[in-house]
Each structure stands twice: as C-alpha cells, then as structure tokens.
Short mmCIF file of C-alpha atoms and ligand atoms in Angstrom, two decimals:
data_model
loop_
_atom_site.label_atom_id
_atom_site.label_comp_id
_atom_site.label_asym_id
_atom_site.label_seq_id
_atom_site.Cartn_x
_atom_site.Cartn_y
_atom_site.Cartn_z
CA UNK A 1 92.51 184.53 117.56
CA UNK A 2 94.37 182.21 115.24
CA UNK A 3 93.10 181.29 111.75
CA UNK A 4 94.52 178.88 109.15
CA UNK A 5 95.77 180.24 105.82
CA UNK A 6 96.58 178.26 102.67
CA UNK A 7 98.34 180.27 99.96
CA UNK A 8 96.94 178.16 97.07
CA UNK A 9 98.31 177.26 93.64
CA UNK A 10 98.85 179.35 90.48
CA UNK A 11 98.14 183.01 91.26
CA UNK A 12 97.24 182.02 94.86
CA UNK A 13 100.52 183.11 96.51
CA UNK A 14 100.51 186.43 94.56
CA UNK A 15 96.99 187.46 95.60
CA UNK A 16 97.16 186.00 99.12
CA UNK A 17 100.49 187.78 99.64
CA UNK A 18 98.83 191.08 98.68
CA UNK A 19 95.81 190.48 100.93
CA UNK A 20 97.91 189.56 103.96
CA UNK A 21 99.95 192.76 103.53
CA UNK A 22 96.71 194.77 103.45
CA UNK A 23 95.40 193.02 106.57
CA UNK A 24 98.67 193.77 108.32
CA UNK A 25 98.32 197.44 107.35
CA UNK A 26 94.90 197.66 109.08
CA UNK A 27 96.28 195.72 112.05
CA UNK A 28 93.76 192.92 111.78
CA UNK A 29 93.92 191.28 115.24
CA UNK A 30 94.35 187.75 113.89
CA UNK A 31 97.27 185.35 113.88
CA UNK A 32 97.65 183.67 110.47
CA UNK A 33 98.88 180.09 110.67
CA UNK A 34 100.11 179.01 107.22
CA UNK A 35 99.20 175.46 106.25
CA UNK A 36 100.20 173.21 103.34
CA UNK A 37 97.30 172.38 101.00
CA UNK A 38 96.91 171.98 97.25
CA UNK A 39 98.73 170.63 94.23
CA UNK A 40 102.15 170.04 95.84
CA UNK A 41 100.64 168.13 98.76
CA UNK A 42 98.55 165.98 96.37
CA UNK A 43 101.55 165.30 94.10
CA UNK A 44 103.63 164.34 97.14
CA UNK A 45 101.22 161.43 97.70
CA UNK A 46 98.48 162.80 100.00
CA UNK A 47 95.39 162.18 97.80
CA UNK A 48 93.20 164.77 99.57
CA UNK A 49 95.79 167.51 98.92
CA UNK A 50 95.42 168.46 102.60
CA UNK A 51 98.46 167.79 104.81
CA UNK A 52 97.96 166.28 108.28
CA UNK A 53 99.15 169.56 109.87
CA UNK A 54 96.69 171.56 107.74
CA UNK A 55 93.86 169.24 108.81
CA UNK A 56 94.62 169.60 112.49
CA UNK A 57 95.17 173.38 112.18
CA UNK A 58 91.83 173.99 110.40
CA UNK A 59 89.98 171.67 112.79
CA UNK A 60 91.37 173.57 115.76
CA UNK A 61 91.00 177.17 114.44
CA UNK A 62 87.64 176.57 112.70
CA UNK A 63 88.50 179.13 109.99
CA UNK A 64 90.36 178.55 106.74
CA UNK A 65 91.28 181.46 104.48
CA UNK A 66 92.52 179.96 101.24
CA UNK A 67 93.86 180.78 97.80
CA UNK A 68 92.62 178.87 94.73
CA UNK A 69 93.83 175.31 94.17
CA UNK A 70 94.39 173.46 90.94
CA UNK A 71 92.38 170.38 89.92
CA UNK A 72 93.56 168.19 87.04
CA UNK A 73 90.89 167.63 84.36
CA UNK A 74 89.66 164.14 83.46
CA UNK A 75 92.00 162.05 85.67
CA UNK A 76 94.37 162.68 88.58
CA UNK A 77 93.61 163.65 92.15
CA UNK A 78 90.18 164.95 93.18
CA UNK A 79 89.53 168.67 93.70
CA UNK A 80 91.17 169.78 96.97
CA UNK A 81 88.66 172.65 97.12
CA UNK A 82 85.66 170.33 96.94
CA UNK A 83 87.25 167.84 99.36
CA UNK A 84 87.84 170.62 101.91
CA UNK A 85 84.27 171.95 101.59
CA UNK A 86 82.75 168.50 101.98
CA UNK A 87 85.13 167.07 104.56
CA UNK A 88 84.57 170.02 106.90
CA UNK A 89 80.80 170.11 106.43
CA UNK A 90 80.51 173.55 104.83
CA UNK A 91 77.02 173.01 103.48
CA UNK A 92 76.34 176.53 102.15
CA UNK A 93 78.44 178.52 99.73
CA UNK A 94 77.50 182.20 100.04
CA UNK A 95 78.57 184.45 97.20
CA UNK A 96 78.03 188.18 97.29
CA UNK A 97 77.89 190.18 94.06
CA UNK A 98 78.21 193.91 94.38
CA UNK A 99 79.22 196.31 91.65
CA UNK A 100 82.27 198.34 92.65
CA UNK A 101 83.11 201.94 91.77
CA UNK A 102 85.25 202.17 88.67
CA UNK A 103 84.61 198.57 87.64
CA UNK A 104 82.51 198.41 84.47
CA UNK A 105 79.54 196.02 84.83
CA UNK A 106 77.94 193.97 82.07
CA UNK A 107 74.66 195.89 82.26
CA UNK A 108 76.21 199.27 83.03
CA UNK A 109 74.16 199.74 86.22
CA UNK A 110 74.78 198.99 89.91
CA UNK A 111 73.93 195.56 91.26
CA UNK A 112 73.78 193.92 94.68
CA UNK A 113 72.82 190.27 94.89
CA UNK A 114 73.53 187.37 97.24
CA UNK A 115 73.53 183.77 96.03
CA UNK A 116 73.76 180.60 98.10
CA UNK A 117 74.88 177.41 96.46
CA UNK A 118 74.31 174.06 98.17
CA UNK A 119 77.86 172.91 98.70
CA UNK A 120 78.01 169.19 99.41
CA UNK A 121 75.48 167.11 97.47
CA UNK A 122 74.25 166.86 93.88
CA UNK A 123 76.62 165.66 91.16
CA UNK A 124 79.48 166.99 93.34
CA UNK A 125 79.18 163.76 95.30
CA UNK A 126 81.09 162.62 92.18
CA UNK A 127 79.72 159.10 92.67
CA UNK A 128 80.53 157.97 89.16
CA UNK A 129 80.72 154.60 87.49
CA UNK A 130 81.27 153.25 84.00
CA UNK A 131 78.17 151.08 83.49
CA UNK A 132 79.47 149.65 80.23
CA UNK A 133 82.42 150.46 78.00
CA UNK A 134 80.31 153.25 76.47
CA UNK A 135 78.05 154.39 79.30
CA UNK A 136 79.12 156.55 82.25
CA UNK A 137 76.84 157.28 85.18
CA UNK A 138 76.89 159.99 87.85
CA UNK A 139 74.66 159.27 90.82
CA UNK A 140 73.05 162.53 91.96
CA UNK A 141 72.09 162.35 95.62
CA UNK A 142 69.92 165.10 97.08
CA UNK A 143 68.93 164.60 100.72
CA UNK A 144 66.15 166.17 102.79
CA UNK A 145 68.47 167.01 105.74
CA UNK A 146 71.05 168.49 103.33
CA UNK A 147 68.38 170.66 101.66
CA UNK A 148 66.93 171.76 105.00
CA UNK A 149 70.37 172.75 106.22
CA UNK A 150 71.16 175.02 103.24
CA UNK A 151 67.65 176.50 103.11
CA UNK A 152 67.63 177.21 106.87
CA UNK A 153 71.00 178.99 106.53
CA UNK A 154 69.74 180.99 103.52
CA UNK A 155 66.56 182.21 105.22
CA UNK A 156 68.38 182.96 108.48
CA UNK A 157 71.07 184.97 106.63
CA UNK A 158 68.43 186.74 104.48
CA UNK A 159 66.42 187.69 107.59
CA UNK A 160 69.56 189.02 109.33
CA UNK A 161 70.58 191.16 106.36
CA UNK A 162 67.06 192.58 106.01
CA UNK A 163 66.39 191.01 102.62
CA UNK A 164 62.83 191.09 101.26
CA UNK A 165 62.82 188.14 98.88
CA UNK A 166 64.37 184.66 98.79
CA UNK A 167 64.18 182.80 95.47
CA UNK A 168 64.85 179.11 94.90
CA UNK A 169 66.32 178.17 91.51
CA UNK A 170 65.76 174.55 90.42
CA UNK A 171 64.87 172.16 87.62
CA UNK A 172 62.04 170.34 89.41
CA UNK A 173 59.95 170.25 86.24
CA UNK A 174 62.38 167.68 84.80
CA UNK A 175 64.10 166.15 87.85
CA UNK A 176 60.92 165.72 89.83
CA UNK A 177 62.42 163.57 92.59
CA UNK A 178 65.79 165.26 93.22
CA UNK A 179 65.11 168.92 92.43
CA UNK A 180 61.54 168.24 93.58
CA UNK A 181 62.91 167.44 97.05
CA UNK A 182 65.13 170.56 97.03
CA UNK A 183 62.07 172.71 96.22
CA UNK A 184 59.76 170.97 98.70
CA UNK A 185 62.31 171.51 101.49
CA UNK A 186 62.63 175.19 100.46
CA UNK A 187 58.93 175.89 101.00
CA UNK A 188 58.88 173.83 104.20
CA UNK A 189 61.63 176.03 105.71
CA UNK A 190 60.10 179.23 104.23
CA UNK A 191 57.05 178.75 106.51
CA UNK A 192 59.23 179.72 109.50
CA UNK A 193 60.11 183.08 107.87
CA UNK A 194 56.75 184.69 106.99
CA UNK A 195 58.38 188.13 106.83
CA UNK A 196 60.34 187.06 103.72
CA UNK A 197 58.74 186.60 100.31
CA UNK A 198 59.68 183.09 99.14
CA UNK A 199 59.29 182.08 95.51
CA UNK A 200 60.92 179.84 92.92
CA UNK A 201 62.11 180.08 89.32
CA UNK A 202 63.15 177.30 86.95
CA UNK A 203 66.89 177.57 86.50
CA UNK A 204 66.98 178.25 82.76
CA UNK A 205 64.49 181.11 83.12
CA UNK A 206 66.51 182.31 86.11
CA UNK A 207 69.61 182.52 83.89
CA UNK A 208 67.69 184.70 81.46
CA UNK A 209 66.28 186.93 84.23
CA UNK A 210 69.75 187.33 85.73
CA UNK A 211 71.18 188.78 82.53
CA UNK A 212 68.18 191.00 81.82
CA UNK A 213 66.81 192.21 85.17
CA UNK A 214 69.05 190.96 88.00
CA UNK A 215 67.94 193.75 90.36
CA UNK A 216 64.57 192.03 90.86
CA UNK A 217 66.37 189.36 92.97
CA UNK A 218 67.69 189.74 96.48
CA UNK A 219 68.82 186.31 97.75
CA UNK A 220 68.88 183.22 95.51
CA UNK A 221 69.47 179.63 96.66
CA UNK A 222 70.40 176.87 94.20
CA UNK A 223 71.45 173.21 94.11
CA UNK A 224 75.20 172.66 93.77
CA UNK A 225 75.79 172.33 90.00
CA UNK A 226 73.19 174.88 88.94
CA UNK A 227 74.60 177.18 91.61
CA UNK A 228 78.13 176.66 90.33
CA UNK A 229 77.15 177.81 86.85
CA UNK A 230 74.81 180.66 87.71
CA UNK A 231 77.12 182.15 90.32
CA UNK A 232 79.84 182.51 87.68
CA UNK A 233 77.24 184.12 85.44
CA UNK A 234 76.49 186.58 88.24
CA UNK A 235 80.24 187.22 88.59
CA UNK A 236 80.22 188.26 84.93
CA UNK A 237 77.52 190.81 85.75
CA UNK A 238 79.67 192.66 88.31
CA UNK A 239 82.85 192.79 86.25
CA UNK A 240 84.12 189.21 86.15
CA UNK A 241 85.54 186.47 88.34
CA UNK A 242 88.11 188.84 89.81
CA UNK A 243 85.27 190.56 91.73
CA UNK A 244 83.41 187.54 93.14
CA UNK A 245 84.10 186.56 96.78
CA UNK A 246 82.69 183.58 98.65
CA UNK A 247 82.24 182.03 102.08
CA UNK A 248 81.74 178.33 102.66
CA UNK A 249 79.62 178.11 105.79
CA UNK A 250 79.48 175.13 108.11
CA UNK A 251 78.34 174.76 111.69
CA UNK A 252 81.86 174.19 112.98
CA UNK A 253 84.26 175.27 110.22
CA UNK A 254 84.04 178.05 107.61
CA UNK A 255 86.23 178.49 104.54
CA UNK A 256 86.71 181.86 102.85
CA UNK A 257 87.99 181.91 99.27
CA UNK A 258 87.58 183.70 95.93
CA UNK A 259 85.18 182.14 93.41
CA UNK A 260 87.85 182.08 90.70
CA UNK A 261 90.54 179.46 90.12
CA UNK A 262 94.31 179.47 89.81
CA UNK A 263 94.33 181.51 86.55
CA UNK A 264 97.24 179.54 85.02
CA UNK A 265 97.36 181.90 82.03
CA UNK A 266 98.55 184.87 84.12
CA UNK A 267 100.72 183.28 86.84
CA UNK A 268 103.80 185.35 87.74
CA UNK A 269 102.90 188.20 85.36
CA UNK A 270 101.77 190.79 87.93
CA UNK A 271 98.28 190.65 86.35
CA UNK A 272 96.35 188.81 89.08
CA UNK A 273 93.61 190.89 90.69
CA UNK A 274 93.38 190.25 94.46
CA UNK A 275 89.93 191.90 94.81
CA UNK A 276 87.85 188.69 95.02
CA UNK A 277 90.16 187.20 97.65
CA UNK A 278 90.28 190.50 99.53
CA UNK A 279 86.46 190.67 99.60
CA UNK A 280 86.33 187.03 100.76
CA UNK A 281 88.69 188.20 103.49
CA UNK A 282 86.39 191.06 104.50
CA UNK A 283 83.48 188.56 104.63
CA UNK A 284 85.69 186.59 107.02
CA UNK A 285 86.48 189.69 109.12
CA UNK A 286 82.75 190.46 109.46
CA UNK A 287 82.09 186.81 110.34
CA UNK A 288 84.63 187.23 113.15
CA UNK A 289 83.10 190.48 114.41
CA UNK A 290 85.78 192.71 112.84
CA UNK A 291 83.37 194.91 110.86
CA UNK A 292 85.35 198.12 111.41
CA UNK A 293 88.44 196.52 109.86
CA UNK A 294 86.34 195.19 106.98
CA UNK A 295 84.72 198.60 106.37
CA UNK A 296 88.09 200.33 106.23
CA UNK A 297 89.54 197.76 103.81
CA UNK A 298 86.48 198.07 101.55
CA UNK A 299 86.68 201.85 101.60
CA UNK A 300 90.33 201.64 100.54
CA UNK A 301 89.39 199.09 97.87
CA UNK A 302 86.74 201.35 96.35
CA UNK A 303 89.20 204.21 96.26
CA UNK A 304 91.95 202.03 94.80
CA UNK A 305 89.80 200.53 92.04
CA UNK A 306 88.39 203.91 91.11
CA UNK A 307 91.83 205.44 90.81
CA UNK A 308 93.25 202.42 88.92
CA UNK A 309 90.41 202.43 86.44
CA UNK A 310 90.29 206.20 86.06
CA UNK A 311 90.09 207.23 82.40
CA UNK A 312 89.71 210.88 81.43
CA UNK A 313 88.03 209.67 78.25
CA UNK A 314 85.65 206.75 78.84
CA UNK A 315 86.21 205.47 75.30
CA UNK A 316 89.80 204.64 76.23
CA UNK A 317 90.42 200.94 77.07
CA UNK A 318 90.86 200.12 80.76
CA UNK A 319 94.50 200.31 81.89
CA UNK A 320 96.18 196.91 82.31
CA UNK A 321 95.72 195.65 85.89
CA UNK A 322 98.85 195.36 88.03
CA UNK A 323 98.92 193.36 91.28
CA UNK A 324 101.82 195.37 92.67
CA UNK A 325 100.26 198.75 91.78
CA UNK A 326 96.97 197.62 93.37
CA UNK A 327 98.76 196.63 96.60
CA UNK A 328 100.78 199.85 96.72
CA UNK A 329 97.65 201.98 96.26
CA UNK A 330 95.78 200.05 98.96
CA UNK A 331 98.69 200.40 101.38
CA UNK A 332 99.17 204.11 100.74
CA UNK A 333 95.44 204.73 101.29
CA UNK A 334 95.51 202.77 104.55
CA UNK A 335 98.76 204.36 105.76
CA UNK A 336 97.02 207.67 106.45
CA UNK A 337 94.08 206.20 108.35
CA UNK A 338 94.11 205.00 111.95
CA UNK A 339 93.70 201.26 112.33
CA UNK A 340 90.36 200.33 113.93
CA UNK A 341 90.16 198.84 117.40
CA UNK A 342 88.36 195.62 118.27
CA UNK A 343 89.01 191.98 118.92
CA UNK A 344 87.85 188.97 116.98
CA UNK A 345 85.17 186.65 118.30
CA UNK A 346 83.79 183.41 116.95
CA UNK A 347 80.20 183.91 115.78
CA UNK A 348 77.31 182.13 117.39
CA UNK A 349 76.39 178.84 115.83
CA UNK A 350 73.43 178.70 113.46
CA UNK A 351 70.21 178.22 115.42
CA UNK A 352 69.05 174.66 115.11
CA UNK A 353 65.43 173.81 115.82
CA UNK A 354 66.33 170.14 115.98
CA UNK A 355 69.36 168.07 115.05
CA UNK A 356 69.78 168.67 111.32
CA UNK A 357 71.13 165.30 110.26
CA UNK A 358 68.34 163.00 111.26
CA UNK A 359 65.93 160.37 110.05
CA UNK A 360 62.32 161.36 109.46
CA UNK A 361 60.15 161.02 112.56
CA UNK A 362 57.17 158.66 112.70
CA UNK A 363 56.66 155.24 111.19
CA UNK A 364 58.53 154.48 107.98
CA UNK A 365 55.80 154.19 105.35
CA UNK A 366 58.01 152.77 102.63
CA UNK A 367 56.60 150.10 100.36
CA UNK A 368 58.83 148.22 97.91
CA UNK A 369 57.07 148.19 94.56
CA UNK A 370 59.72 146.62 92.34
CA UNK A 371 63.06 147.36 90.75
CA UNK A 372 64.80 148.87 87.75
CA UNK A 373 67.53 146.62 86.36
CA UNK A 374 70.20 148.20 84.17
CA UNK A 375 71.70 145.77 81.70
CA UNK A 376 74.00 145.68 78.73
CA UNK A 377 72.61 144.24 75.51
CA UNK A 378 72.85 144.92 71.79
CA UNK A 379 69.53 143.13 71.16
CA UNK A 380 66.50 145.17 70.06
CA UNK A 381 64.10 146.12 72.90
CA UNK A 382 61.43 143.65 71.78
CA UNK A 383 63.86 140.73 72.00
CA UNK A 384 65.15 141.89 75.43
CA UNK A 385 61.50 141.92 76.58
CA UNK A 386 60.91 138.39 75.26
CA UNK A 387 63.86 137.13 77.36
CA UNK A 388 62.52 138.74 80.54
CA UNK A 389 58.76 138.28 80.33
CA UNK A 390 57.25 136.02 82.99
CA UNK A 391 60.45 135.58 85.06
CA UNK A 392 58.55 136.31 88.29
CA UNK A 393 54.91 135.79 89.34
CA UNK A 394 54.51 138.94 91.35
CA UNK A 395 56.90 141.36 89.64
CA UNK A 396 55.80 142.00 86.09
CA UNK A 397 57.91 143.44 83.30
CA UNK A 398 56.41 146.96 83.00
CA UNK A 399 58.61 148.86 80.59
CA UNK A 400 62.06 149.13 79.03
CA UNK A 401 63.77 152.44 78.45
CA UNK A 402 66.94 153.48 76.69
CA UNK A 403 68.67 156.66 77.92
CA UNK A 404 65.45 157.44 79.82
CA UNK A 405 63.08 157.11 76.84
CA UNK A 406 60.54 154.27 76.81
CA UNK A 407 61.23 151.83 73.97
CA UNK A 408 58.97 148.95 75.10
CA UNK A 409 56.04 148.08 75.20
CA UNK A 410 55.50 151.15 73.05
CA UNK A 411 58.01 153.55 71.57
CA UNK A 412 59.16 154.99 68.29
CA UNK A 413 61.27 153.31 65.63
CA UNK A 414 63.09 156.64 65.44
CA UNK A 415 64.44 156.54 69.02
CA UNK A 416 68.23 156.08 68.91
CA UNK A 417 69.21 153.22 71.20
CA UNK A 418 72.56 152.28 72.70
CA UNK A 419 73.44 148.91 74.23
CA UNK A 420 72.31 149.86 77.74
CA UNK A 421 68.72 149.30 78.88
CA UNK A 422 66.73 150.05 81.99
CA UNK A 423 64.22 147.28 82.57
CA UNK A 424 61.40 147.95 85.05
CA UNK A 425 59.69 145.21 87.06
CA UNK A 426 56.75 146.46 89.07
CA UNK A 427 53.96 145.13 91.23
CA UNK A 428 50.69 146.78 92.24
CA UNK A 429 51.33 145.60 95.80
CA UNK A 430 54.30 145.73 98.14
CA UNK A 431 56.95 143.09 97.46
CA UNK A 432 59.70 141.57 99.56
CA UNK A 433 63.42 142.23 99.06
CA UNK A 434 63.76 138.51 98.44
CA UNK A 435 61.38 138.82 95.45
CA UNK A 436 63.42 141.74 94.12
CA UNK A 437 66.62 139.71 94.44
CA UNK A 438 65.00 136.76 92.68
CA UNK A 439 64.24 139.01 89.69
CA UNK A 440 67.78 140.33 89.74
CA UNK A 441 69.20 136.80 89.74
CA UNK A 442 66.92 135.77 86.87
CA UNK A 443 68.08 138.81 84.85
CA UNK A 444 71.72 137.94 85.63
CA UNK A 445 71.12 134.47 84.17
CA UNK A 446 70.22 136.10 80.85
CA UNK A 447 72.21 139.37 80.59
CA UNK A 448 75.27 141.23 81.86
CA UNK A 449 73.95 143.53 84.59
CA UNK A 450 75.19 147.10 85.09
CA UNK A 451 73.25 148.06 88.20
CA UNK A 452 69.85 148.21 89.82
CA UNK A 453 67.58 150.55 91.76
CA UNK A 454 64.71 149.61 94.06
CA UNK A 455 61.33 151.19 93.35
CA UNK A 456 59.80 152.56 96.53
CA UNK A 457 56.51 154.13 97.39
CA UNK A 458 57.10 156.58 100.26
CA UNK A 459 54.21 158.00 102.28
CA UNK A 460 51.81 156.95 99.52
CA UNK A 461 53.85 158.77 96.81
CA UNK A 462 55.70 157.10 93.95
CA UNK A 463 59.38 157.56 94.78
CA UNK A 464 60.73 157.07 91.27
CA UNK A 465 60.45 158.80 87.95
CA UNK A 466 58.54 157.55 84.93
CA UNK A 467 60.40 157.05 81.67
CA UNK A 468 59.89 159.65 78.93
CA UNK A 469 56.74 158.43 77.21
CA UNK A 470 55.63 156.14 80.07
CA UNK A 471 52.05 156.61 81.26
P1 NAD B 1 90.09 180.47 86.50
O1 NAD B 1 89.07 181.12 87.39
O2 NAD B 1 91.38 180.13 87.13
O3 NAD B 1 90.38 181.43 85.25
C1 NAD B 1 89.38 181.84 84.31
C2 NAD B 1 89.82 183.14 83.65
O4 NAD B 1 89.70 184.21 84.60
C3 NAD B 1 91.29 183.12 83.21
O5 NAD B 1 91.42 183.83 82.01
C4 NAD B 1 92.00 183.84 84.35
O6 NAD B 1 93.18 184.52 83.96
C5 NAD B 1 90.95 184.86 84.79
N1 NAD B 1 91.09 185.14 86.23
C6 NAD B 1 90.70 184.35 87.25
N2 NAD B 1 91.00 184.93 88.41
C7 NAD B 1 91.59 186.10 88.12
C8 NAD B 1 92.11 187.15 88.92
N3 NAD B 1 92.11 187.12 90.26
N4 NAD B 1 92.66 188.20 88.29
C9 NAD B 1 92.67 188.28 86.94
N5 NAD B 1 92.17 187.32 86.13
C10 NAD B 1 91.64 186.25 86.72
O7 NAD B 1 89.38 179.19 85.88
P2 NAD B 1 90.02 177.95 85.06
O8 NAD B 1 91.10 178.45 84.14
O9 NAD B 1 88.86 177.24 84.52
O10 NAD B 1 90.64 177.03 86.19
C11 NAD B 1 92.05 176.98 86.49
C12 NAD B 1 92.27 176.04 87.65
O11 NAD B 1 91.65 176.55 88.84
C13 NAD B 1 91.70 174.64 87.44
O12 NAD B 1 92.61 173.70 87.93
C14 NAD B 1 90.43 174.64 88.27
O13 NAD B 1 90.05 173.36 88.70
C15 NAD B 1 90.85 175.52 89.43
N6 NAD B 1 89.74 176.18 90.15
C16 NAD B 1 89.88 176.32 91.48
C17 NAD B 1 88.89 176.97 92.21
C18 NAD B 1 89.08 177.13 93.70
O14 NAD B 1 90.21 176.99 94.17
N7 NAD B 1 88.04 177.42 94.45
C19 NAD B 1 87.78 177.50 91.57
C20 NAD B 1 87.68 177.37 90.19
C21 NAD B 1 88.67 176.71 89.48
#
C-alpha cells in the first residue's frame, strides 16, 4: 500500500527523517510517496501550500503522514495544516495522551486520556471581516451535521476502545446558540450508545479538572478552538508537546501528524524530539491494520526514552535531548528483534446511519421575526434610536446593543461604547424578506451599514441570542 508523506517545515525534515528510518527498520510494508507541501510551495505562489502533485497523491492514497508546517502570523498565506484538514474533510482530530516511561509528567502520576477536537468549523472557518476601521468580526459557524459527524465518530471510537465515559466540553452557558447546538447534538448521538456514560462540563471548569484530576476523564470531545487550547494543556500533562500525537479522521482521507509546530527555535540543532510524530505514525499503522509493527515501535520507544532519561540521582536535571541519539537507540533496539509480518489494509469506513451532510427532514418550520442591523455611528445610542424609530410599520425597533451589551432602551451610563451598534428590529409575527429588506434600505439611508443578520424562529424556538441585559 502506498501512502503520501510530506516532510514539513522547520524541524519537520529532521523528525520525519528519523521516523522513516525507524519504520524502515521494522520493515513497515508501506510505500512512502513524498509530496511537496508547506512554506516553500506557498511562497512559490500556490496559496494553499499544497502542490498539484501532492493533492492528487493524497486523494489517491487516502493517507497523509505529515511533518509540521509553518503559518505566518497576522498576514500572509493561510495555514496549510488547516487547509489540508478542511479540504480533505477530516472532521475529527483525535489526540491521545499517554504518559511514557522515563518522561516526567506534570502531576507525577500516569495518565491515559483521549481527546477529540472538532476539526473543520468554529472560528477556524476564519470567516473574518473588518466591520469598521476599528471593529473586526469572526463569524463562528457551528452546524448540526458537522456536530453529529464528530460526535458519532467520538462515540464509535470510544465504544471500540472499551471506554466507559464520554464527556463533552463546551461553553453553552454563554454561547447558547452555537455551543448549545454542539451540546444538543452530543446528547442526541449519545442515545445510540447507552453502554457509555455521556456527560458534559463547561470548558473553563474542564480546564481546571484536567490539571487537578485528569484521570477522572476517559474520552473528551470539544469544539475546534476550545479543543485546540485544551489539547495543548493535556500535552503539558504528559510531558509536553513533544509527546502529543494526533490523527485527523475523515471518511475518505486521514492525516497523521504531531500536535506541535515547526519549533523554529531549535531547527538544525539536533534537539528536535521525534516522539510525537512517531506516535502519530503508530496511530497510522494501527489504522492500517499494522498493529504488530506499531506495538514493536512503541516497545522500542519506551525503552529508548527510559534509557535516554535515565538519571542515577533523580535530582539531576534531565539530559539534553538529541535527535540523532534517539534515532540510534531506537534502531539498535529494533536491530535485535525480528520484524513483524502482516500487510496493510484500508480500514472500514465509519458506519453511517444516514447521509451525514443533509438538510433536516420534515417541513421547514422557520419563521422570520426580524433583523439585526450592524451600523457605524459615533452618535449616542439615544440619538441613533431617534433616527430609526418608526421606519417600518411591522418591524419595530426593539433594542440597540454595543459589543453585545444593551444600551437602548435601557442601559447604564457606565457602559463603554464604540462606534459600532447592533440595532434590532423585531415583530411578534412572521415577516417577509421584503419587509426585512425595506428596513435595511431605510437604515442605509441614515447610516453606514456594516452587516446584518436575519432573526429566525426555528421549530418554535428563538434562533438568536438576546443582548446582555435584554429581557
Ligand atoms: P511549536 O509547537 O512549534 O513550538 C512550541 C515550543 O515547543 C517551542 O519551544 C519548540 O521548540 C518546542 N517543541 C515543539 N515541538 C518540539 C519537538 N518535537 N521537540 C522539542 N521541542 C519541541 O509552536 P509555535 O512556536 O507556536 O509555532 C511554530 C510554527 O509552527 C508556527 O508557524 C505555527 O503556525 C506552526 N504550527 C504548525 C502546526 C502543524 O503543523 N500542525 C501546529 C502548531 C503550530
């Protein structure tokens, strides 16, 4: 079986080089097709950072094993890592945290924990706009099919590995629509797995529990951004980013990579630790039915780390890590063991009860109730309201908020305002799109508009949040 391999940027070639040597030593029955992806491809003018050959290779092999890739901060090309995950539909990012012999852990006790991060939606849609000179907006889309997909994968994986508990982390107490949907979909999917205990924890409390009593958790699933942050926290618990592997799981294509980045501070200094990439590689081997090869590599890894970190006196500082010494030790351990037998096979596809990307069945019970207009104005809220009162018979001016806090009809003189308002027009009945557009046009006659959102009632439930302070 052929798989695609991208060496990556920064320390990527150093650690991938080490891992490929180790795989060769255990005679992994895979052909590694090297593909061009990352910084050099992006700088050469391909904005995705993925060359045409890399795209066709990954789409034909279905497996990408990749080193870390650099993303410029602030401006420049978009993250190649995120583009790859999204473009190839890898909706779940599975990260396994396991303390390793010889590697000191933050809490000084063993830990085994699996986290799944939703991989496509959330703020990682990076749908961003400057609304005014001073106001930037990121549109955070969370979808029911996207949530169902990641939750279904999480429960299925948890059931297969014999887990006892699946916990959903979220912030649905504040983001009642978006995180609310993530949580609702979690419990809807949980009903199909009665053998697993399903519960939820608000993400800030989850952070605290993770650093005090992580062993109470088994499998945790999180929205994308919260997952990004808490999975790095979990990496800290098992010894740092150098020990955190990951698998990006899609129905057709899977990407295996370390959690860490390109480590620009240690490039070319023989300090890069290949463990996270190696463990991502053993996740890949297991995914391809090569468990015996994975077991042998992990056995050698445990032995290698233990011997590299051996200190006769535990008060001594850990010896400085060396990539070349690590690789030599791994290879000498493997040299005296027979390579396992076995051939690779593509795993079965995730069971789907019904097509995942779909529209909700049954009649669409959406009622338009009004609109939020975002506008730029340096006038005080009361004066903005005076300009907009009575502009439509059916759609009444209901409230004005500034940065999400209601400032009209009631508010506090102590609320700091900036020159960007949300103005809500609402009706007690359903309204036509034409009526909504009429309000928008009337607002445009009076102010510079920055954007708008329709207010919908869906299945009898208000489909929009109230402003802070709105009744
Ligand atoms: P980083 O993970 O590269 O480095 C953070 C710290 O951890 C550094 O001190 C680094 O030396 C250390 N470190 C990381 N991996 C190590 C390893 N294998 N061995 C020893 N030490 C290691 O994070 P960063 O500095 O914030 O990001 C650098 C670049 O990597 C950025 O361009 C970022 O966008 C990119 N990045 C890529 C990925 C990916 O490819 N999946 C993930 C995260 C960051």
